[in-house]
Coordinates of C-alpha atoms in Angstrom, one line a residue:
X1 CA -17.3 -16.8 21.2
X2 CA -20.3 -18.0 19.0
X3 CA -21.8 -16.9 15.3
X4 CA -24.8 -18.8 14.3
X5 CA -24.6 -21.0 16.7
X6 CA -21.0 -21.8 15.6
X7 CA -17.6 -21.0 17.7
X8 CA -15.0 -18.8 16.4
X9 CA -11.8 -21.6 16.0
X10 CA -9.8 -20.3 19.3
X11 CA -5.9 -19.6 19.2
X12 CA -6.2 -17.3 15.6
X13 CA -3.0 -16.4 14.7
X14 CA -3.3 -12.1 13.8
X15 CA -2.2 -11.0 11.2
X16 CA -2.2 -7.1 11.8
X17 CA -0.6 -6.1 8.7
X18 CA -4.3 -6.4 7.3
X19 CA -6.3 -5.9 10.5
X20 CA -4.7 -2.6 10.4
X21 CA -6.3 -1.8 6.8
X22 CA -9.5 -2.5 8.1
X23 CA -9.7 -0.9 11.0
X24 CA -10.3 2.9 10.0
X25 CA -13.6 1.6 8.4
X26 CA -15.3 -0.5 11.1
X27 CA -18.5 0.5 11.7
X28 CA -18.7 2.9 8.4
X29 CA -21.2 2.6 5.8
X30 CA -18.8 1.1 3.4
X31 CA -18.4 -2.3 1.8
X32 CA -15.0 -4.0 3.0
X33 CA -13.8 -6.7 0.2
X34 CA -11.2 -9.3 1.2
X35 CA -10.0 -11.2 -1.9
X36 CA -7.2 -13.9 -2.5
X37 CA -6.7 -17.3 -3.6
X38 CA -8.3 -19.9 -1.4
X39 CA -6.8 -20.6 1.6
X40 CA -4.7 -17.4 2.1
X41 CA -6.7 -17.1 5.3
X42 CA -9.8 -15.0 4.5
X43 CA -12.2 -16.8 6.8
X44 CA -10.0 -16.1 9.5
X45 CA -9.6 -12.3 8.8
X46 CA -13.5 -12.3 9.3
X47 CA -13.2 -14.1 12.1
X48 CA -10.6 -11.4 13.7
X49 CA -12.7 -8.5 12.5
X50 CA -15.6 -10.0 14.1
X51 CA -13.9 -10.5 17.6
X52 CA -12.6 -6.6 17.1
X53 CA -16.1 -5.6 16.7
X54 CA -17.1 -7.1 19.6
X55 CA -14.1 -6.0 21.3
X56 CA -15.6 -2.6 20.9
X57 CA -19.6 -3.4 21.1
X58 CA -20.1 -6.4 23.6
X59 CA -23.7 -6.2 22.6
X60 CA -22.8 -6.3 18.9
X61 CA -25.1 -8.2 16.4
X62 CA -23.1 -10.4 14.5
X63 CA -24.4 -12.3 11.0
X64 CA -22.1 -14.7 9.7
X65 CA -22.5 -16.3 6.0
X66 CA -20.4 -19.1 4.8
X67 CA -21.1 -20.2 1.3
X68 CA -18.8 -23.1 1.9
X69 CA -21.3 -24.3 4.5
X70 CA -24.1 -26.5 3.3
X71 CA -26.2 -24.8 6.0
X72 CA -26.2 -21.8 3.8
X73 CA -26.9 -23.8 0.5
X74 CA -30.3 -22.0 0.2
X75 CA -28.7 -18.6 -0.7
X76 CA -28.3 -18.6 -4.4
X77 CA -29.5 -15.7 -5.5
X78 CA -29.2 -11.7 -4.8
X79 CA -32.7 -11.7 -3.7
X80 CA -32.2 -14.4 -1.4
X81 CA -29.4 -13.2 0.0
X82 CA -31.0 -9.6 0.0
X83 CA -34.3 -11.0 1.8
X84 CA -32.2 -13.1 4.4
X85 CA -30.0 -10.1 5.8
X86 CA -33.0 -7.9 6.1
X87 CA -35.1 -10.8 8.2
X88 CA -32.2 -11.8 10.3
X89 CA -30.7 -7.7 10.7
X90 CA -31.5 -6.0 14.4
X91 CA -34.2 -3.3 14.2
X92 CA -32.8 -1.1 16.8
X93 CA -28.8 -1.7 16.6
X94 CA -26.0 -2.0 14.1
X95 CA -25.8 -5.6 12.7
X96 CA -22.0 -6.6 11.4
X97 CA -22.8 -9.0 8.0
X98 CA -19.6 -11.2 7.2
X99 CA -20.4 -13.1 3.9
X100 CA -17.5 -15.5 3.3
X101 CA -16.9 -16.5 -0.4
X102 CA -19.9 -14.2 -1.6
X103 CA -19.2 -15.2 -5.5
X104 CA -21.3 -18.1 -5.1
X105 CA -24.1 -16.0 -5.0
X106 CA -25.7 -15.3 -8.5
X107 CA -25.5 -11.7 -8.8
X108 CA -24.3 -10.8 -5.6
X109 CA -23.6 -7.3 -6.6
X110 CA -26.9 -6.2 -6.5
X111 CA -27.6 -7.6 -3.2
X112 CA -24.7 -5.7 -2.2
X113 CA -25.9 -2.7 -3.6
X114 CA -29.7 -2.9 -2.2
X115 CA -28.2 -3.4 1.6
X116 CA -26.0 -0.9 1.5
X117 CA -28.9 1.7 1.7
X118 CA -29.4 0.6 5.2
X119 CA -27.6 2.5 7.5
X120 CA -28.3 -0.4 10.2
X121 CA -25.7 -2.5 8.6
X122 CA -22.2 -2.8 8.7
X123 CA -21.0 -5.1 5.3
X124 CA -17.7 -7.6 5.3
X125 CA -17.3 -10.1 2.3
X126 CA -14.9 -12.8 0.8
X127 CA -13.7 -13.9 -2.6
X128 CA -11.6 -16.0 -4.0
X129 CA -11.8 -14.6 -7.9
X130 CA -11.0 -11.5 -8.9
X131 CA -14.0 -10.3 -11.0
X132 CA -15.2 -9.3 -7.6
X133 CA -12.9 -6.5 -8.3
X134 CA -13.0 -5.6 -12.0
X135 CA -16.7 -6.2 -12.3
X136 CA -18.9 -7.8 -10.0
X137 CA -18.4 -5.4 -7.3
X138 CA -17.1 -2.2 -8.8
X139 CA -19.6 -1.8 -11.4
X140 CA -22.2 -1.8 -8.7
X141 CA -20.3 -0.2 -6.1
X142 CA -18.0 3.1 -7.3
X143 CA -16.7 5.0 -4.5
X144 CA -18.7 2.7 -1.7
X145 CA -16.3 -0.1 -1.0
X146 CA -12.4 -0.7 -0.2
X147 CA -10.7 -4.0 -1.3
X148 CA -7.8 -5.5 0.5
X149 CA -6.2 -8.2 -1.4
X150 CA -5.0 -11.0 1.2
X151 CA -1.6 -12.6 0.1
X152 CA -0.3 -16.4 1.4
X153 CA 2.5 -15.3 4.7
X154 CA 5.2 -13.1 4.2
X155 CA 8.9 -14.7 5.4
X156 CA 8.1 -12.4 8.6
X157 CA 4.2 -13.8 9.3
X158 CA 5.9 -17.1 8.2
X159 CA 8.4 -17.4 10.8
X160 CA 6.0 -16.0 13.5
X161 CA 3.4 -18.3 12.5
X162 CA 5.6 -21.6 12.6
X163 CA 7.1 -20.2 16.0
X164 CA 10.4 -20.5 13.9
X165 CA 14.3 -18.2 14.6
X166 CA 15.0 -16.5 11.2
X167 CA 17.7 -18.6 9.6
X168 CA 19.1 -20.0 6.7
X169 CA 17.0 -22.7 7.2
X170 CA 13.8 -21.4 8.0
X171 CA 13.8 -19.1 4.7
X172 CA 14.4 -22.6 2.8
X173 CA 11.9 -23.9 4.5
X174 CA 9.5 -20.8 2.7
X175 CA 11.2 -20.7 0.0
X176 CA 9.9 -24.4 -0.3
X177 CA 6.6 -25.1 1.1
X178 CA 5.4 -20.8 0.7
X179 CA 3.1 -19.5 3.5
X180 CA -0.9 -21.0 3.1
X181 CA -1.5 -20.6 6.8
X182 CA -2.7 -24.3 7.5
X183 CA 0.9 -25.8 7.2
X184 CA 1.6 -25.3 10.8
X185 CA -0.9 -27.9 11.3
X186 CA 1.4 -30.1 9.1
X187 CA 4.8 -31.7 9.9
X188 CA 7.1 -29.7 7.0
X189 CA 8.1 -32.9 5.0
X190 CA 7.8 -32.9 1.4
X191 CA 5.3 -35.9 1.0
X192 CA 2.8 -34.7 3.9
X193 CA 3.0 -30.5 2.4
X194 CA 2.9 -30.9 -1.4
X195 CA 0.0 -34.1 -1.2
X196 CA -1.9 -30.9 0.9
X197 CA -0.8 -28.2 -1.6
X198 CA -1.8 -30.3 -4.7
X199 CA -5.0 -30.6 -3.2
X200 CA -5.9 -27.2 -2.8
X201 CA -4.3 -26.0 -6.0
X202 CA -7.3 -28.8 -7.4
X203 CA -10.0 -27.3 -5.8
X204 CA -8.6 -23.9 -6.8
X205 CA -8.7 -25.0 -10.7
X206 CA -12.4 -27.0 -10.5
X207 CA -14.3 -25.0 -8.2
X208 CA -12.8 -21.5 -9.2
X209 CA -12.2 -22.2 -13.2
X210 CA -13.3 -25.1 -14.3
X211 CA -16.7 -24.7 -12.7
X212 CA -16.8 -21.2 -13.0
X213 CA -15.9 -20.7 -16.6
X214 CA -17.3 -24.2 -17.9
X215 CA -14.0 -24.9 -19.1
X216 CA -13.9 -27.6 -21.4
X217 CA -10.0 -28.6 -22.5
X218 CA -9.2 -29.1 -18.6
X219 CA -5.8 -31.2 -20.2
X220 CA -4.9 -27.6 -21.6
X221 CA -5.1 -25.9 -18.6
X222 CA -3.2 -28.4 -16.7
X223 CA -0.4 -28.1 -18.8
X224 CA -0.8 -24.3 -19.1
X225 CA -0.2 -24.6 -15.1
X226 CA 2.8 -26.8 -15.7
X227 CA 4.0 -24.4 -18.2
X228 CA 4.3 -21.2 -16.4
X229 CA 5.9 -23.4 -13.2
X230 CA 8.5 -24.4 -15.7
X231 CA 9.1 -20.8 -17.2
X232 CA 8.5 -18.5 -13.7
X233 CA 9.3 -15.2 -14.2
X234 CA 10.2 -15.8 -18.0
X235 CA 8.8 -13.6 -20.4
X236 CA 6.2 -14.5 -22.7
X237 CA 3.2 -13.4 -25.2
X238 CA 0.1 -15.5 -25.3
X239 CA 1.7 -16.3 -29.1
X240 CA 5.1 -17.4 -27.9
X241 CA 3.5 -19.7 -25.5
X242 CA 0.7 -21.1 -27.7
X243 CA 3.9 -21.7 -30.6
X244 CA 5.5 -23.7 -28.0
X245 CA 2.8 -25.8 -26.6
X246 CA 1.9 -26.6 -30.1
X247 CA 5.3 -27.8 -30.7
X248 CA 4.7 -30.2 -27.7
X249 CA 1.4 -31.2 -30.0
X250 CA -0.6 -29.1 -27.4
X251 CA -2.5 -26.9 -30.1
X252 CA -4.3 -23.7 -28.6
X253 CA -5.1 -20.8 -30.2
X254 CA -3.6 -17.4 -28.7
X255 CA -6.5 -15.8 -27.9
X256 CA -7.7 -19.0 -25.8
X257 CA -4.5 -19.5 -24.4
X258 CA -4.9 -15.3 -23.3
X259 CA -8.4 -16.5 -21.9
X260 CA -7.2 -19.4 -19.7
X261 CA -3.8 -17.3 -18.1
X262 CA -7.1 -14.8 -17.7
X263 CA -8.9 -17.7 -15.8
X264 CA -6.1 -18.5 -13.7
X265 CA -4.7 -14.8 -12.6
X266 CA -8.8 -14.7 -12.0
X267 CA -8.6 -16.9 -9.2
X268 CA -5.2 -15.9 -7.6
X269 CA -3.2 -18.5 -8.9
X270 CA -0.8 -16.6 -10.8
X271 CA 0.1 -12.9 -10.7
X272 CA 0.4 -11.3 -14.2
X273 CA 3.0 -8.3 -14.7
X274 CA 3.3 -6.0 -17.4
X275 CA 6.2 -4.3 -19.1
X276 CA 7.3 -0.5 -18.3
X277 CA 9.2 1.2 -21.0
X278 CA 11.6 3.6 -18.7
X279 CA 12.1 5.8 -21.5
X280 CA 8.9 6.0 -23.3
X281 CA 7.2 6.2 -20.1
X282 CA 4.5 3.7 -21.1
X283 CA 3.1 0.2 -20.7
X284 CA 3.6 -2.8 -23.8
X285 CA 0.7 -3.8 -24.8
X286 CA 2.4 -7.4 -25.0
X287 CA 5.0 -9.8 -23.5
X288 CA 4.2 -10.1 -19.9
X289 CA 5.6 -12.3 -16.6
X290 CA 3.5 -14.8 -14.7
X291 CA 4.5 -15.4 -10.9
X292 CA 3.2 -17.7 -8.7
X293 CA 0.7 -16.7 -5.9
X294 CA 1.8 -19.4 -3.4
X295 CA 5.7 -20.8 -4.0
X296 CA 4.6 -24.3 -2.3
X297 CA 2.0 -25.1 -5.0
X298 CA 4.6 -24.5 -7.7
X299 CA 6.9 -26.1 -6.1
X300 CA 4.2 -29.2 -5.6
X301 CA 3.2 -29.4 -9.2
X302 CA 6.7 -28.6 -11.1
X303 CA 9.1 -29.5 -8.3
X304 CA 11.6 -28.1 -6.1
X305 CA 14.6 -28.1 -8.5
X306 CA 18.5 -26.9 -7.9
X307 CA 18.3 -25.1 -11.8
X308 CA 15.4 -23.3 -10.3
X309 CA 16.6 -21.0 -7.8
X310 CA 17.0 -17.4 -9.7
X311 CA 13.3 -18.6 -10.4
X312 CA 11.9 -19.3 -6.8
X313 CA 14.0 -16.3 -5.6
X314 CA 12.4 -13.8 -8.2
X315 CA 9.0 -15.2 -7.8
X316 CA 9.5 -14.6 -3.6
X317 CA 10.7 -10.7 -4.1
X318 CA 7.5 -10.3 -6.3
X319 CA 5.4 -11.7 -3.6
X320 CA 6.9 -9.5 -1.2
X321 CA 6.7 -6.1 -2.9
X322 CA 2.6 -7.0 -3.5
X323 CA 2.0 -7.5 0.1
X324 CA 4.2 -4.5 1.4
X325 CA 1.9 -2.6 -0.6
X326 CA 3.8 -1.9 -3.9
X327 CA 2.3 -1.7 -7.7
X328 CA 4.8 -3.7 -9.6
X329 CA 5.8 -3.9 -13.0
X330 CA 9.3 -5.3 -15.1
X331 CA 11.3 -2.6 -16.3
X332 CA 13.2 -2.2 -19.9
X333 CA 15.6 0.3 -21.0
X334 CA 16.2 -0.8 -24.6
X335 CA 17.3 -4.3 -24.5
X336 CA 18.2 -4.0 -21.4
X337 CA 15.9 -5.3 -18.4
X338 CA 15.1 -4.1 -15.1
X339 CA 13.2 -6.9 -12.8
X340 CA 11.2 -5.2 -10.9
X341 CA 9.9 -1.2 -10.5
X342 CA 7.9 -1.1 -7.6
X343 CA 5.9 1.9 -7.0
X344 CA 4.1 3.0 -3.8
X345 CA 3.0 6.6 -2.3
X346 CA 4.3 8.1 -5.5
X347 CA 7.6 6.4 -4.6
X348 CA 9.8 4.2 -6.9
X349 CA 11.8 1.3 -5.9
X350 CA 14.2 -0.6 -8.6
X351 CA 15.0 -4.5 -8.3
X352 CA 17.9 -6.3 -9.7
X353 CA 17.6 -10.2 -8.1
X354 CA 19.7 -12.3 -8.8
X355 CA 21.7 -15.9 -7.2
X356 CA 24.8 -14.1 -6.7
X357 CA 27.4 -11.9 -7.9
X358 CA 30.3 -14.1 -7.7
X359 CA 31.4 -13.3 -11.8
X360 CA 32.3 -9.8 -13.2
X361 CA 29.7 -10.7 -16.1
X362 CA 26.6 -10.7 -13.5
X363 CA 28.1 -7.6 -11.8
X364 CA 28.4 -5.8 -14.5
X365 CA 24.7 -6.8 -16.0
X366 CA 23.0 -6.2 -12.7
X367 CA 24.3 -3.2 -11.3
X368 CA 25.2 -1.6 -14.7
X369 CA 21.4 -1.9 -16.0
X370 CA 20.7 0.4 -12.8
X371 CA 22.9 2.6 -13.2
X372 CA 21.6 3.4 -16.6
X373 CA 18.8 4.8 -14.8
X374 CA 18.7 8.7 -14.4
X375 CA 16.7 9.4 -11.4
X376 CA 17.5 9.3 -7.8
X377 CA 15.0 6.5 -6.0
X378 CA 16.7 3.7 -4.4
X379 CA 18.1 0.8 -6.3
X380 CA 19.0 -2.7 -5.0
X381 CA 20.4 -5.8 -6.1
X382 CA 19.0 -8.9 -3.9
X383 CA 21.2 -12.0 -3.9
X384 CA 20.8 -14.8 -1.7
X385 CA 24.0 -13.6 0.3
X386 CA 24.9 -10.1 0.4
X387 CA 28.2 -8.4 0.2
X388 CA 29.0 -6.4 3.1
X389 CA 30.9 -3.7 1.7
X390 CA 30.5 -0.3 0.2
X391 CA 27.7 0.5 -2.6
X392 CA 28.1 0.2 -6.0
X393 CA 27.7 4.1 -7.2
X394 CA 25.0 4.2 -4.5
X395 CA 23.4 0.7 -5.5
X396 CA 23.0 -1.0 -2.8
X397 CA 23.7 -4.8 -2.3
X398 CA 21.3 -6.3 0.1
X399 CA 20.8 -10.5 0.6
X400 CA 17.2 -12.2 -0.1
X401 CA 16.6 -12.8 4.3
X402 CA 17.0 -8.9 4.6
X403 CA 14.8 -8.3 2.2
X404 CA 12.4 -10.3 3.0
X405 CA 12.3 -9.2 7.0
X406 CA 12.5 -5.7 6.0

C-alpha cells in the first residue's frame, strides 16, 4: 500500500497492546496523540492505524506528514500546515491526516485547533517531547484529544518481536540491549547494539534538547546523563545532585540542574517519580527517582555492570508497570521505603524488587516494609528467582520473568 506516493514498509510487526487504545476512536472527531522517545516505533503505529483504516474504508483518503522527511521541509508554521491539509483534504469524504513528529511545526497547536472544526477530517499525530502533553496540545485542546504514550517493547513484544522462547537468556538478552524495535535488524552483540543505541540517544539529546532548548553547557548535560545511569533508581533532590557534581568540579546551580532533568524527562529519556507518604496520604514536594526509558541506552552510555543488577532490575519493573497501564510512584512509611505503588482503575499494587532473598536481613526488610501496610491490595516481592513456596502473610514471592510476561 502507498501514501504520498510512498509505500508503507511491508512485514510491520503489531503491536496491539496500543492498536487496541486507538481503535474506539477511529473515525471520531477527536485528536489521537502518540508520544515517546524517538524510536519507540511511533511511525510504525501510524502506519498500522493507516492500514486499519483502510481495512475498514478501501476508498479511504489518506494524508501522510513526516517532518523528518525533507519533502515536507516547507511546513514550518501552523498556518502552513493549516493551509496544506485544507488544499490537499477530500471535499466529499473523510480524509485520515497522520502528522509524524508534529513538534517541528511552530505552533502546531493552533493548526491543530483550526482543523479540528472540520468534520471532514480524521486527526493522528507524533511527538517525541512531552510539552505536547503539558502545553502545546492541551492548552489548545481540553477535552478534544486522547494521548497514548508509546513505551520501547515489553519482555513479552520483546520476545515476539525477536521470534525468541522465553528463557533465562532471552530476558538477559532485554535486560541488556531494552526493546527499541529496530534491533531485530541487528545481530545482538554488544559492539553492533550499543554503537546503534549511542547513536540514537545523540540525536535524542541534539535534536530534542539541545536544539530545542538552546542549551548551552552540552558537557553538563552529558554528565547529568552519566549521572543518573550511575545512580538508577537512587534517590535524589536537584540539591543533592548539584552538591555532588560540584564536588566532581561540575558546578551547576539547583535550579539549572532541575531545568536540564526537566529537558531530559521532556524528551522521554528518563522517567521522573515522585514520593508518596502512605500515611500522610500526600506527595513530597522533593527527593525524586529517575529511570531509564530504554535499558539498552543506559546500558550503552554507563555500561552493563555485575554491581548493577538491583539497578537494571528496578529500572525494568518501572518500565513494565507504565506500559501495563499503571500511575507509579515510590512509597515511604517513615524511614522505611516501599519501591513502587502502582495504581490503576482505582486499584493499588505494592512492589518490593529486589536480587534475591537468600539472607534473613533482605527478608526481613522487604517483606516486613509490606506488611507494615494496613490495607488489603496485593503485595509482591520480585526477585530474579522466585521461591516456590507458601506466601509470606499473604505477600507474595513472584521471580522478575513472571513478572514481566504477566
Amino acid at each position: 500500500m502507498k501514501i504520498n506516493d510512498r509505500s508503507i514498509p511491508n512485514n510491520i510487526r503489531k503491536r496491539p497492546a496500543y492498536l487496541d487504545k486507538i481503535k474506539p476512536f477511529i473515525g471520531k472527531p477527536i485528536i489521537k496523540v502518540l508520544t515517546g522517545q524517538r524510536r519507540v516505533g511511533k511511525s510504525y503505529l501510524l502506519y498500522q492505524i493507516i492500514q486499519l483504516v483502510v481495512e475498514q474504508d478501501q476508498k479511504a483518503e489518506i494524508l501522510y506528514i513526516n517532518k523528518e522527511d525533507l519533502a515536507f521541509s516547507f511546513l514550518k508554521t501552523a498556518s502552513d500546515l493549516n493551509e496544506y491539509v485544507l488544499e490537499k483534504a477530500a471535499e466529499s469524504r473523510k480524509t485520515y491526516v497522520f502528522i509524524d513528529e508534529i513538534q517541528d511545526i511552530e505552533n502546531f497547536g493552533d493548526a491543530l485547533r483550526s482543523l479540528l472544526l472540520q468534520e471532514n477530517l480524521d486527526i493522528y499525530c507524533t511527538g517525541s517531547n512531552a510539552n505536547l502533553l503539558s502545553g502545546d496540545i492541551a492548552g489548545h485542546l481540553s477535552g478534544r484529544y486522547i494521548a497514548v504514550e508509546i513505551f520501547s517493547l515489553s519482555y513479552p513484544e520483546f520476545l515476539a518481536f525477536h521470534e525468541l522462547t522465553e528463557s533465562e537468556a532471552s530476558l538477559y538478552k532485554y535486560l541488556k540491549y531494552g526493546g527499541l524495535p529496530y534491533l531485530i535488524h541487528l545481530e545482538l552483540k554488544d559492539e553492533i547494539v550499543f554503537e546503534y543505541l549511542k547513536n540514537i540517544y545523540q540525536s535524542i539529546v541534539y535534536r530534542d534538547i539541545i536544539n530545542r532548548y538552546a542549551i548551552r553547557n552540552v558537557n553538563f548535560l552529558e554528565q547529568l546523563v552519566l549521572f543518573l545511569a550511575a545512580h538508577t533508581g537512587s534517590l535524589f533532590s536537584a540539591k543533592k545532585i548539584s552538591d555532588f557534581l560540584k564536588s566532581q568540579q561540575i558546578k551547576m546551580a539547583p535550579n539549572q540542574v532541575q531545568n536540564y532533568i526537566q529537558h531530559l524527562v521532556n524528551a522521554f529519556l528518563v522517567h521522573k517519580v515522585g514520593r508518596y507518604d502512605l500515611v500522610g496520604k500526600r506527595l513530597f514536594e522533593i527527593g525524586e527517582k529517575y529511570y531509564f526509558e530504554n535499558l539498552g541506552i543506559r546500558n550503552g552510555l554507563w555500561g552493563y555492570r555485575l554491581e548493577d543488577r538491583g539497578k537494571i532490575m528496578e529500572n525494568v519493573v518501572y518500565n513494565h508497570l507504565v506500559f501495563k497501564g499503571y500511575k507509579v510512584l515510590v512509597g515511604t512509611l517513615g524511614k522505611k521505603e516501599i519501591d513502587f505503588v502502582a495504581e490503576k482503575d482505582g486499584e493499588k499494587l505494592y512492589l518490593q524488587v529486589a536480587l534475591s532473598l537468600n539472607d534473613e536481613a533482605t527478608l526481613a526488610r522487604e517483606f516486613g516494609n509490606l506488611k507494615q501496610i494496613k490495607d488489603n491490595y496485593p503485595k509482591k516481592v520480585i526477585t530474579l528467582e522466585s521461591f516456590s513456596g507458601n506466601t509470606v502473610e499473604g505477600i507474595q514471592n513472584e521471580s522478575l520473568r513472571e513478572f514481566l510476561m504477566s
